[in-house]
Amino acid sequence: MIASWQSPSNIALIKYWGKYAPQLPANPSISFSLEKCTTQTTAEVTPGNGKISVLLDGAPAPSFLPKIQLFFKAIADRHPWAGVMDWTISTHNSFPHSSGIASSASGMSALALCVVDLAVQLGERLPAKDFRKEASVLARLGSGSAARSVYGGWVVWGKTDSLPGSRQEMAIPYPLPIDPVFTTFRDTVLLVDVGEKSVSSSVGHGLMLHHPFAEARFAQAREHLVKLQSILASGDLSAFFDLVEREALTLHALMMSSNPAFLLMKPHTLSLIDRIQQARKDGLDVGFTLDAGANIHLLYPQTAEPFVLPLLQGEWAGFCKEGRYIQDRIGSGPISLPSSSVK
Ligand code: DP6
């Protein structure tokens, strides 16, 4: 039996930072899925005893094994059949490993979709009863943010009273109205520091366990989500950039004020932030968000593209490592691939 899926990375606007077992979020988060930054995975199973081999771009990738073994352990209750199979998992990322873009959201969601696909082929029962819901639960158990990558467009993960249907166990497509300006958004990843290791997610979430500002942060994320809901409905770009930039800076402020402390922004990150905010003051619809690293995610609506591109190709690229950036945008979510298309 064989299954192949392509699944996207996603960028969070309200961040998941802090969790409790079994990989449930301390606050709700919202992201949009990307179009071009994707992982393609093929999983092939034969009857066996749970042996796993992983290939990246056709070559054995034993360094991926520990995380994948943990994933299979975490899903064993829901999918006991997986433990009596031998697995060959072949994977390929559309973005270079050196780009500093985390592959856990796209990688774990692609693998989760393959597992659910195989479960259906084998006639197994899906505990969540629905293909995407089950894939989101499994992806979450692999990596929290991966729960959001099983859908395209805007996606919410984590229960909050302000959003009907939101759940801790799985992500859901954003259920409320969105102004068209937010449906064609761009995310250009400015690669400020590609070599430098960002804080690993397990360390990062762990920092929130005894963080002096943890409770205030979790409450703030909920408030931000309520505010974002009316911003998404009204199309208020200036309120949007103001809110998502505060979210990004809060994430870094939490890391800077944790024990041990992490300062992940680089001088070029700050130079870019300065210029992006100045461009906005000058009337351009552009803003940024950050992951747990030095790179900038430049956010803008499609209508701003003709004005942003000259800045990008001009001065701004000069702050990126070797002038590199990745142009991406909101994408429509995972796709099932013809089997064995990933070598
Ligand atoms: C800053 O999903 O990578 O990107 O659940 O431990 O795998 P694990 O963490 P992960 O954390 C993502 C953190 C973030 C914010 C976000 O994507 O919401």
GROMACS .gro file of N, CA, C and O in nm, residues 105-196:
model
  368
  105ALA      N    1   0.607   2.167   1.017
  105ALA     CA    2   0.463   2.179   0.990
  105ALA      C    3   0.427   2.110   0.859
  105ALA      O    4   0.332   2.029   0.855
  106SER      N    5   0.504   2.136   0.753
  106SER     CA    6   0.473   2.073   0.625
  106SER      C    7   0.505   1.924   0.630
  106SER      O    8   0.428   1.841   0.580
  107GLY      N    9   0.618   1.889   0.693
  107GLY     CA   10   0.661   1.749   0.696
  107GLY      C   11   0.566   1.661   0.778
  107GLY      O   12   0.525   1.554   0.732
  108MET      N   13   0.531   1.707   0.896
  108MET     CA   14   0.444   1.625   0.982
  108MET      C   15   0.302   1.618   0.927
  108MET      O   16   0.234   1.516   0.941
  109SER      N   17   0.255   1.728   0.865
  109SER     CA   18   0.119   1.721   0.810
  109SER      C   19   0.116   1.630   0.687
  109SER      O   20   0.020   1.554   0.668
  110ALA      N   21   0.223   1.633   0.604
  110ALA     CA   22   0.226   1.543   0.488
  110ALA      C   23   0.227   1.397   0.533
  110ALA      O   24   0.154   1.313   0.478
  111LEU      N   25   0.305   1.368   0.637
  111LEU     CA   26   0.311   1.230   0.688
  111LEU      C   27   0.175   1.190   0.747
  111LEU      O   28   0.126   1.079   0.722
  112ALA      N   29   0.112   1.280   0.823
  112ALA     CA   30  -0.018   1.250   0.883
  112ALA      C   31  -0.121   1.220   0.775
  112ALA      O   32  -0.201   1.126   0.787
  113LEU      N   33  -0.120   1.299   0.667
  113LEU     CA   34  -0.215   1.276   0.557
  113LEU      C   35  -0.191   1.140   0.493
  113LEU      O   36  -0.286   1.068   0.459
  114CYS      N   37  -0.063   1.101   0.478
  114CYS     CA   38  -0.032   0.968   0.423
  114CYS      C   39  -0.085   0.857   0.514
  114CYS      O   40  -0.142   0.758   0.467
  115VAL      N   41  -0.068   0.875   0.647
  115VAL     CA   42  -0.115   0.772   0.742
  115VAL      C   43  -0.266   0.757   0.732
  115VAL      O   44  -0.319   0.645   0.725
  116VAL      N   45  -0.338   0.870   0.727
  116VAL     CA   46  -0.485   0.861   0.721
  116VAL      C   47  -0.528   0.799   0.587
  116VAL      O   48  -0.620   0.717   0.583
  117ASP      N   49  -0.459   0.837   0.480
  117ASP     CA   50  -0.488   0.781   0.348
  117ASP      C   51  -0.472   0.628   0.352
  117ASP      O   52  -0.559   0.553   0.305
  118LEU      N   53  -0.361   0.582   0.412
  118LEU     CA   54  -0.337   0.437   0.420
  118LEU      C   55  -0.442   0.370   0.508
  118LEU      O   56  -0.488   0.259   0.477
  119ALA      N   57  -0.480   0.436   0.617
  119ALA     CA   58  -0.583   0.380   0.706
  119ALA      C   59  -0.712   0.357   0.627
  119ALA      O   60  -0.778   0.252   0.641
  120VAL      N   61  -0.747   0.455   0.543
  120VAL     CA   62  -0.869   0.442   0.462
  120VAL      C   63  -0.853   0.326   0.363
  120VAL      O   64  -0.943   0.242   0.349
  121GLN      N   65  -0.737   0.320   0.296
  121GLN     CA   66  -0.714   0.211   0.200
  121GLN      C   67  -0.724   0.074   0.267
  121GLN      O   68  -0.769  -0.022   0.206
  122LEU      N   69  -0.681   0.068   0.395
  122LEU     CA   70  -0.682  -0.061   0.467
  122LEU      C   71  -0.818  -0.089   0.531
  122LEU      O   72  -0.836  -0.191   0.597
  123GLY      N   73  -0.912   0.005   0.516
  123GLY     CA   74  -1.045  -0.013   0.575
  123GLY      C   75  -1.047   0.007   0.725
  123GLY      O   76  -1.139  -0.041   0.794
  124GLU      N   77  -0.949   0.080   0.779
  124GLU     CA   78  -0.945   0.106   0.924
  124GLU      C   79  -1.044   0.217   0.959
  124GLU      O   80  -1.071   0.307   0.879
  125ARG      N   81  -1.088   0.216   1.084
  125ARG     CA   82  -1.180   0.319   1.134
  125ARG      C   83  -1.100   0.445   1.164
  125ARG      O   84  -0.989   0.437   1.219
  126LEU      N   85  -1.151   0.563   1.129
  126LEU     CA   86  -1.085   0.687   1.165
  126LEU      C   87  -1.148   0.740   1.293
  126LEU      O   88  -1.266   0.775   1.293
  127PRO      N   89  -1.072   0.747   1.404
  127PRO     CA   90  -1.133   0.791   1.531
  127PRO      C   91  -1.205   0.926   1.518
  127PRO      O   92  -1.309   0.945   1.580
  128ALA      N   93  -1.152   1.019   1.438
  128ALA     CA   94  -1.218   1.150   1.424
  128ALA      C   95  -1.330   1.147   1.320
  128ALA      O   96  -1.397   1.247   1.297
  129LYS      N   97  -1.346   1.032   1.255
  129LYS     CA   98  -1.454   1.004   1.158
  129LYS      C   99  -1.443   1.080   1.026
  129LYS      O  100  -1.516   1.053   0.933
  130ASP      N  101  -1.352   1.175   1.017
  130ASP     CA  102  -1.341   1.258   0.897
  130ASP      C  103  -1.194   1.263   0.858
  130ASP      O  104  -1.107   1.276   0.945
  131PHE      N  105  -1.166   1.255   0.728
  131PHE     CA  106  -1.028   1.244   0.679
  131PHE      C  107  -0.941   1.360   0.729
  131PHE      O  108  -0.836   1.340   0.792
  132ARG      N  109  -0.983   1.485   0.702
  132ARG     CA  110  -0.898   1.600   0.738
  132ARG      C  111  -0.889   1.619   0.889
  132ARG      O  112  -0.785   1.659   0.941
  133LYS      N  113  -1.000   1.592   0.959
  133LYS     CA  114  -0.996   1.608   1.105
  133LYS      C  115  -0.897   1.510   1.165
  133LYS      O  116  -0.817   1.546   1.253
  134GLU      N  117  -0.904   1.386   1.119
  134GLU     CA  118  -0.810   1.286   1.170
  134GLU      C  119  -0.666   1.326   1.135
  134GLU      O  120  -0.576   1.317   1.220
  135ALA      N  121  -0.646   1.376   1.012
  135ALA     CA  122  -0.511   1.417   0.972
  135ALA      C  123  -0.461   1.532   1.060
  135ALA      O  124  -0.343   1.537   1.097
  136SER      N  125  -0.551   1.623   1.097
  136SER     CA  126  -0.509   1.736   1.181
  136SER      C  127  -0.469   1.689   1.320
  136SER      O  128  -0.370   1.735   1.377
  137VAL      N  129  -0.546   1.594   1.376
  137VAL     CA  130  -0.511   1.539   1.508
  137VAL      C  131  -0.374   1.473   1.503
  137VAL      O  132  -0.287   1.498   1.589
  138LEU      N  133  -0.352   1.391   1.400
  138LEU     CA  134  -0.224   1.319   1.390
  138LEU      C  135  -0.110   1.417   1.366
  138LEU      O  136  -0.002   1.406   1.428
  139ALA      N  137  -0.132   1.515   1.277
  139ALA     CA  138  -0.027   1.614   1.249
  139ALA      C  139   0.010   1.687   1.378
  139ALA      O  140   0.128   1.710   1.407
  140ARG      N  141  -0.092   1.723   1.457
  140ARG     CA  142  -0.067   1.791   1.585
  140ARG      C  143   0.021   1.709   1.677
  140ARG      O  144   0.111   1.762   1.743
  141LEU      N  145  -0.004   1.577   1.680
  141LEU     CA  146   0.075   1.492   1.768
  141LEU      C  147   0.221   1.488   1.722
  141LEU      O  148   0.312   1.468   1.802
  142GLY      N  149   0.244   1.510   1.591
  142GLY     CA  150   0.381   1.517   1.539
  142GLY      C  151   0.446   1.651   1.569
  142GLY      O  152   0.560   1.659   1.615
  143SER      N  153   0.374   1.760   1.544
  143SER     CA  154   0.423   1.896   1.570
  143SER      C  155   0.301   1.986   1.576
  143SER      O  156   0.220   1.985   1.482
  144GLY      N  157   0.287   2.062   1.684
  144GLY     CA  158   0.164   2.140   1.707
  144GLY      C  159   0.122   2.221   1.586
  144GLY      O  160   0.008   2.212   1.539
  145SER      N  161   0.215   2.301   1.531
  145SER     CA  162   0.177   2.390   1.422
  145SER      C  163   0.136   2.312   1.296
  145SER      O  164   0.068   2.366   1.209
  146ALA      N  165   0.177   2.185   1.286
  146ALA     CA  166   0.141   2.103   1.170
  146ALA      C  167  -0.010   2.078   1.165
  146ALA      O  168  -0.065   2.053   1.057
  147ALA      N  169  -0.078   2.084   1.281
  147ALA     CA  170  -0.223   2.065   1.284
  147ALA      C  171  -0.292   2.161   1.189
  147ALA      O  172  -0.393   2.129   1.126
  148ARG      N  173  -0.233   2.284   1.175
  148ARG     CA  174  -0.297   2.389   1.093
  148ARG      C  175  -0.270   2.368   0.944
  148ARG      O  176  -0.337   2.428   0.861
  149SER      N  177  -0.167   2.288   0.909
  149SER     CA  178  -0.127   2.275   0.768
  149SER      C  179  -0.214   2.180   0.688
  149SER      O  180  -0.194   2.169   0.566
  150VAL      N  181  -0.308   2.110   0.750
  150VAL     CA  182  -0.389   2.016   0.671
  150VAL      C  183  -0.501   2.088   0.596
  150VAL      O  184  -0.575   2.025   0.520
  151TYR      N  185  -0.516   2.219   0.621
  151TYR     CA  186  -0.614   2.299   0.546
  151TYR      C  187  -0.543   2.412   0.473
  151TYR      O  188  -0.437   2.458   0.515
  152GLY      N  189  -0.607   2.462   0.367
  152GLY     CA  190  -0.556   2.580   0.300
  152GLY      C  191  -0.615   2.706   0.361
  152GLY      O  192  -0.702   2.699   0.449
  153GLY      N  193  -0.567   2.821   0.317
  153GLY     CA  194  -0.622   2.948   0.362
  153GLY      C  195  -0.596   2.974   0.510
  153GLY      O  196  -0.495   2.931   0.564
  154TRP      N  197  -0.690   3.043   0.575
  154TRP     CA  198  -0.675   3.081   0.716
  154TRP      C  199  -0.724   2.969   0.805
  154TRP      O  200  -0.832   2.913   0.782
  155VAL      N  201  -0.646   2.936   0.907
  155VAL     CA  202  -0.674   2.818   0.989
  155VAL      C  203  -0.652   2.852   1.138
  155VAL      O  204  -0.557   2.924   1.172
  156VAL      N  205  -0.741   2.800   1.222
  156VAL     CA  206  -0.732   2.825   1.366
  156VAL      C  207  -0.709   2.694   1.439
  156VAL      O  208  -0.771   2.593   1.407
  157TRP      N  209  -0.622   2.697   1.537
  157TRP     CA  210  -0.602   2.579   1.624
  157TRP      C  211  -0.607   2.624   1.769
  157TRP      O  212  -0.537   2.719   1.807
  158GLY      N  213  -0.687   2.555   1.848
  158GLY     CA  214  -0.699   2.585   1.991
  158GLY      C  215  -0.837   2.637   2.022
  158GLY      O  216  -0.893   2.721   1.950
  159LYS      N  217  -0.895   2.587   2.132
  159LYS     CA  218  -1.033   2.624   2.166
  159LYS      C  219  -1.038   2.766   2.218
  159LYS      O  220  -0.959   2.807   2.301
  160THR      N  221  -1.134   2.841   2.166
  160THR     CA  222  -1.160   2.974   2.219
  160THR      C  223  -1.308   3.004   2.200
  160THR      O  224  -1.366   2.966   2.098
  161ASP      N  225  -1.368   3.067   2.303
  161ASP     CA  226  -1.512   3.091   2.297
  161ASP      C  227  -1.551   3.180   2.181
  161ASP      O  228  -1.664   3.176   2.133
  162SER      N  229  -1.453   3.262   2.134
  162SER     CA  230  -1.489   3.358   2.029
  162SER      C  231  -1.503   3.292   1.892
  162SER      O  232  -1.553   3.355   1.799
  163LEU      N  233  -1.459   3.168   1.877
  163LEU     CA  234  -1.468   3.104   1.745
  163LEU      C  235  -1.543   2.971   1.751
  163LEU      O  236  -1.494   2.873   1.808
  164PRO      N  237  -1.663   2.968   1.691
  164PRO     CA  238  -1.744   2.846   1.696
  164PRO      C  239  -1.672   2.728   1.632
  164PRO      O  240  -1.612   2.743   1.525
  165GLY      N  241  -1.675   2.615   1.702
  165GLY     CA  242  -1.616   2.493   1.645
  165GLY      C  243  -1.468   2.477   1.671
  165GLY      O  244  -1.409   2.375   1.635
  166SER      N  245  -1.403   2.579   1.732
  166SER     CA  246  -1.259   2.568   1.756
  166SER      C  247  -1.232   2.459   1.859
  166SER      O  248  -1.311   2.437   1.951
  167ARG      N  249  -1.120   2.388   1.842
  167ARG     CA  250  -1.091   2.270   1.924
  167ARG      C  251  -0.945   2.268   1.967
  167ARG      O  252  -0.858   2.316   1.896
  168GLN      N  253  -0.918   2.207   2.080
  168GLN     CA  254  -0.779   2.187   2.124
  168GLN      C  255  -0.711   2.076   2.043
  168GLN      O  256  -0.592   2.083   2.015
  169GLU      N  257  -0.788   1.970   2.012
  169GLU     CA  258  -0.728   1.849   1.953
  169GLU      C  259  -0.691   1.866   1.807
  169GLU      O  260  -0.607   1.794   1.755
  170MET      N  261  -0.758   1.959   1.738
  170MET     CA  262  -0.736   1.971   1.593
  170MET      C  263  -0.761   2.114   1.549
  170MET      O  264  -0.829   2.190   1.617
  171ALA      N  265  -0.703   2.147   1.432
  171ALA     CA  266  -0.727   2.279   1.374
  171ALA      C  267  -0.856   2.275   1.292
  171ALA      O  268  -0.903   2.167   1.253
  172ILE      N  269  -0.912   2.392   1.268
  172ILE     CA  270  -1.031   2.402   1.180
  172ILE      C  271  -1.008   2.517   1.081
  172ILE      O  272  -0.938   2.613   1.114
  173PRO      N  273  -1.069   2.510   0.963
  173PRO     CA  274  -1.062   2.626   0.873
  173PRO      C  275  -1.127   2.746   0.944
  173PRO      O  276  -1.227   2.728   1.015
  174TYR      N  277  -1.071   2.865   0.926
  174TYR     CA  278  -1.125   2.983   0.994
  174TYR      C  279  -1.274   2.997   0.959
  174TYR      O  280  -1.309   3.005   0.841
  175PRO      N  281  -1.362   2.998   1.062
  175PRO     CA  282  -1.504   2.982   1.033
  175PRO      C  283  -1.583   3.110   1.008
  175PRO      O  284  -1.702   3.103   0.979
  176LEU      N  285  -1.521   3.228   1.018
  176LEU     CA  286  -1.597   3.353   1.009
  176LEU      C  287  -1.562   3.428   0.880
  176LEU      O  288  -1.464   3.394   0.813
  177PRO      N  289  -1.639   3.533   0.847
  177PRO     CA  290  -1.614   3.605   0.722
  177PRO      C  291  -1.476   3.672   0.717
  177PRO      O  292  -1.425   3.719   0.818
  178ILE      N  293  -1.418   3.674   0.596
  178ILE     CA  294  -1.287   3.737   0.573
  178ILE      C  295  -1.300   3.833   0.455
  178ILE      O  296  -1.349   3.796   0.348
  179ASP      N  297  -1.254   3.955   0.474
  179ASP     CA  298  -1.254   4.053   0.364
  179ASP      C  299  -1.161   4.001   0.253
  179ASP      O  300  -1.054   3.946   0.282
  180PRO      N  301  -1.199   4.022   0.126
  180PRO     CA  302  -1.118   3.970   0.014
  180PRO      C  303  -0.971   4.012   0.019
  180PRO      O  304  -0.885   3.939  -0.030
  181VAL      N  305  -0.941   4.129   0.079
  181VAL     CA  306  -0.801   4.173   0.081
  181VAL      C  307  -0.711   4.072   0.153
  181VAL      O  308  -0.592   4.061   0.123
  182PHE      N  309  -0.770   3.996   0.244
  182PHE     CA  310  -0.689   3.899   0.320
  182PHE      C  311  -0.685   3.761   0.255
  182PHE      O  312  -0.627   3.669   0.311
  183THR      N  313  -0.747   3.746   0.138
  183THR     CA  314  -0.750   3.612   0.079
  183THR      C  315  -0.640   3.592  -0.025
  183THR      O  316  -0.623   3.482  -0.077
  184THR      N  317  -0.568   3.699  -0.058
  184THR     CA  318  -0.460   3.685  -0.158
  184THR      C  319  -0.329   3.737  -0.100
  184THR      O  320  -0.245   3.790  -0.173
  185PHE      N  321  -0.314   3.725   0.031
  185PHE     CA  322  -0.197   3.786   0.097
  185PHE      C  323  -0.066   3.722   0.051
  185PHE      O  324  -0.059   3.603   0.020
  186ARG      N  325   0.038   3.804   0.050
  186ARG     CA  326   0.173   3.758   0.019
  186ARG      C  327   0.253   3.741   0.148
  186ARG      O  328   0.231   3.815   0.245
  187ASP      N  329   0.345   3.646   0.147
  187ASP     CA  330   0.442   3.629   0.255
  187ASP      C  331   0.577   3.608   0.187
  187ASP      O  332   0.603   3.502   0.130
  188THR      N  333   0.661   3.713   0.188
  188THR     CA  334   0.795   3.698   0.132
  188THR      C  335   0.891   3.678   0.249
  188THR      O  336   0.899   3.762   0.340
  189VAL      N  337   0.959   3.563   0.250
  189VAL     CA  338   1.047   3.530   0.362
  189VAL      C  339   1.184   3.589   0.333
  189VAL      O  340   1.252   3.547   0.239
  190LEU      N  341   1.224   3.688   0.412
  190LEU     CA  342   1.354   3.753   0.395
  190LEU      C  343   1.456   3.675   0.478
  190LEU      O  344   1.447   3.670   0.602
  191LEU      N  345   1.550   3.611   0.410
  191LEU     CA  346   1.641   3.518   0.477
  191LEU      C  347   1.760   3.595   0.535
  191LEU      O  348   1.863   3.612   0.470
  192VAL      N  349   1.741   3.641   0.657
  192VAL     CA  350   1.842   3.725   0.722
  192VAL      C  351   1.961   3.641   0.769
  192VAL      O  352   2.076   3.678   0.753
  193ASP      N  353   1.930   3.528   0.829
  193ASP     CA  354   2.037   3.447   0.887
  193ASP      C  355   2.004   3.301   0.870
  193ASP      O  356   1.937   3.240   0.952
  194VAL      N  357   2.050   3.243   0.759
  194VAL     CA  358   2.004   3.109   0.724
  194VAL      C  359   2.076   2.999   0.802
  194VAL      O  360   2.019   2.894   0.827
  195GLY      N  361   2.199   3.023   0.840
  195GLY     CA  362   2.277   2.918   0.905
  195GLY      C  363   2.242   2.903   1.052
  195GLY      O  364   2.237   2.793   1.107
  196GLU      N  365   2.212   3.016   1.113
  196GLU     CA  366   2.194   3.021   1.259
  196GLU      C  367   2.075   2.936   1.301
  196GLU      O  368   1.969   2.940   1.239
   0.00000   0.00000   0.00000
